[in-house]
């Protein structure tokens, strides 16, 4: 707060790309004030980079007229805004009660073994990040997981193998609408 | 007053309260965390549960949160009925799931609200055996320690830091069981009020870093009611001592002054008391310029020789020490030989203000009252950096619009979140016309930066818009461009519509016309503002007793320049300087000459200064924490500070040194000035404006239920062990004949006058939350009365000070830059600048240039520039600031290493010597 005008203001435009800025501006155009689009803007940045880095966060905060602490409060509140790098796709395996009854534990171990990745980790080839998720709202089809934006239900080990196999044969699939 | 029933007992409670507050006021211990008397309720912690019944027949009831439930006539509650007690215990148990069991190593232990509440709800057994969450802590800078594992997610920290104090760099992050309170990354918390987190957080997450590094528990500290000497606002403080060291400063509640909060200069600036450079003995200068430690008796004898009648004697007092010390010094040498030691131009400004405060028609509000302003105009003052705590009060004033909206909708003001959501970001208007950007700009409706004369002209134009009959303002408005004219009209219209307009100005701009203009606006509002408006005028002054020593002034006293003159004429043989570094009062050249002409320079001071190091005799003085004294704050409130501990070895109070000298010289009357109270009384008798100072707090013979008031808590431990390396025989505790307090655990603490509260503690309430036990009602004034006495009330004579000359429009002169005095909360004040924690936050002396000037001069931020100011070369770091007015450059006043700045100085920066990037120099 001291002497704010003497600091070099962060140049939002040098970190955020024109494409990101255009999308963010579009959101701003129908919001009552800039900070109101914080969540959407975070999603836009994440769509372009898979995750939200400190640099992006600082630049975005500056662009929206917020403090980095304030924006980070919002970013970190949501499980699905990633503040650390993730792989090309995020696998979220539900570990809540119904999926537990239906045996998610075994599936979790299976994925860990198959991909050689721990919870919260990313595979060496940067392909997958494996995260636990609370109830995905599909309890009637438990156990379930999401890979990118797709929901996979009534899982068993074979089904998981199948999903991951298809995935790996089409590894440049455009998930999350992300542009390579 | 509504009546509510709690467990079938009837209580009369204040209308509009919430049930928690009403319970606490009624003496019922309802546990709570997130409610804060100053910040209201949000219902976040669920601790204050009790059962509410529909009527006398209802036996089931339902659980409600006390802090979220308004009192209503006939409402029935129970503390113990139903499952309320169990609910409260369960809340604690769930908070404890992740809370470490680290009280023995926690900086909050022994004064922890969480400990108190845990015991209060009776939660004794931890059933949870699983793993606990752990967090990474952050380095939040030199003031505050961070230990996130201890958090109970009450949200008090962010509510204080962001909502109340306007901080931007702390937030609640993540969610559910890993919610985190911290910055976006490691780094010093930016708010000037961050230190309050230490007291606001009910657990050990945010603790006082310097204290934690040399830790002492609250119960082992000896403390006394004190007053901050960091600026002129006179915030009430509680310095705590152990092992002869000042351990920390806590807030001391005063409903009229600082309320619950201090600024960081005040909280952390006091550790100059522990400076190891401070001398323990008087020092006599040898021919080789070193000092020999001598006994105080010997020092007095030397002084007697130097002060014998016929010897030409003069003395310089100080606005940073008590009335008593100044008064005695004046009495010792005679008023015609005494100067209060304020720089000449500054003395004139303070006298001008003092005249306005005494004779003007507009009332000067208490700091608390400034919070009620609905429109604020700040004229020429960077309040955050010259009177920091006032800036926090002004941050509350802009919320009056929100409060008004809430009242219209019948939302109780303690419903903090509702009131904030209702108003969104709408604020009551505040206008800031200053010399550069200020940390309050974020809440200002409009800001404008001008050089001082133009600020004054703008002020006069505003006054004229409000009342066209204000003399000497004709044509002022026309002197401004249309945009500024529009702003002037906006400001004056806004002020005219206000119910409680407040004008804030001060000595910061070092300009008499600015001060005059502020007073003219405030009095114009009184006559021409909204019907029945309550116009207010506040002036920020430079030092803790600037106003006091100015009120102590009489015609015969001389100025600092007179002293120099006399010395030059060879008419001063012995000069006694008390607690004053003359190099902060005049140009180096002038003081060098003065000191070279004086044969015997005697300096009393607690800190090392360039003046002290030239003395022939140096006397070690006591600090604010080691002696008593009366100070008059900028509001005109006389307040007394008491020693928390006695000065070590032969350090002594300035007033006591002088008493001894006066007695040794057998000066008339000095034999009757043995006691502190006698000195205060003599001073009060001599100066009409100070008549009431004896009432600032009770005199030494006051007894609380027949007993003295203990400075040590009843659990104070280790009195023998503490000095077992010296002797295992515990000596008698020192006696204190000068105050109603004792250096002991014995005595009576509890129902004394508010000015005499040495600490707050109450059975079951070990933390500072015990304060409500000492208040008339929870959040109200102290039951024993508000500390201090207002010595100035407007005379309503309407005749303000003499008219100053009309300011001329500033025109940028070729190759000349007018230096604008800029202040910094950390470093600009002399005493706190000696505190190690403050030093870490202090910037190098700087000069601020506009980007255009910087380009023109081929300078960039970080360059070093040697500027000659009053014949002294001063190395300054270049900062670039877009808000500096044209033709001006900002100059850091008072920072260690900065030269003294004469009034209205202009320099030719084109000729200044440029050094390579100064940041490179100090590697
Ligand atoms: S850090 Fe302290 S004040 Fe903040 S939420 Fe946690 S316990 Fe409450
Ligand atoms: S505002 Fe002034 S008096 Fe109050 S704590 Fe800060 S420095 Fe001390
Ligand atoms: S518990 Fe897995 S989807 Fe609901
Ligand atoms: S104090 Fe009432 S919910 Fe926290």
PDB file of C-alpha atoms in Angstrom, chain B residues 584 822-830 833 841-846 874 879 891-900:
ATOM      1  CA  UNK B 584      16.544  17.367  13.404  1.00  0.00           C
ATOM      2  CA  UNK B 822       7.020  13.399   2.455  1.00  0.00           C
ATOM      3  CA  UNK B 823       6.813  11.257   5.576  1.00  0.00           C
ATOM      4  CA  UNK B 824       6.960   7.548   6.160  1.00  0.00           C
ATOM      5  CA  UNK B 825       5.349   5.631   8.997  1.00  0.00           C
ATOM      6  CA  UNK B 826       8.552   3.620   9.307  1.00  0.00           C
ATOM      7  CA  UNK B 827      11.581   5.800   9.729  1.00  0.00           C
ATOM      8  CA  UNK B 828      10.358   9.381   9.743  1.00  0.00           C
ATOM      9  CA  UNK B 829       9.836   9.375  13.499  1.00  0.00           C
ATOM     10  CA  UNK B 830      13.005   9.627  15.535  1.00  0.00           C
ATOM     11  CA  UNK B 833      13.528   4.590  13.927  1.00  0.00           C
ATOM     12  CA  UNK B 841      11.056  -1.725   7.044  1.00  0.00           C
ATOM     13  CA  UNK B 842      12.690   1.668   6.716  1.00  0.00           C
ATOM     14  CA  UNK B 843      13.564   2.889   3.256  1.00  0.00           C
ATOM     15  CA  UNK B 844      16.658   4.804   2.338  1.00  0.00           C
ATOM     16  CA  UNK B 845      16.274   8.577   2.078  1.00  0.00           C
ATOM     17  CA  UNK B 846      14.652   9.233  -1.271  1.00  0.00           C
ATOM     18  CA  UNK B 874      22.504  14.453   0.901  1.00  0.00           C
ATOM     19  CA  UNK B 879      11.941   7.039  -6.997  1.00  0.00           C
ATOM     20  CA  UNK B 891      11.698  14.482  -0.300  1.00  0.00           C
ATOM     21  CA  UNK B 892      11.752  11.942   2.523  1.00  0.00           C
ATOM     22  CA  UNK B 893      11.698  13.815   5.804  1.00  0.00           C
ATOM     23  CA  UNK B 894      13.255  12.395   8.919  1.00  0.00           C
ATOM     24  CA  UNK B 895      14.437   9.077   7.488  1.00  0.00           C
ATOM     25  CA  UNK B 896      17.777   8.062   8.995  1.00  0.00           C
ATOM     26  CA  UNK B 897      20.446   9.635   6.820  1.00  0.00           C
ATOM     27  CA  UNK B 898      18.181  12.336   5.391  1.00  0.00           C
ATOM     28  CA  UNK B 899      19.184  15.951   5.921  1.00  0.00           C
ATOM     29  CA  UNK B 900      17.041  18.464   7.676  1.00  0.00           C
TER      30      UNK B 900
END
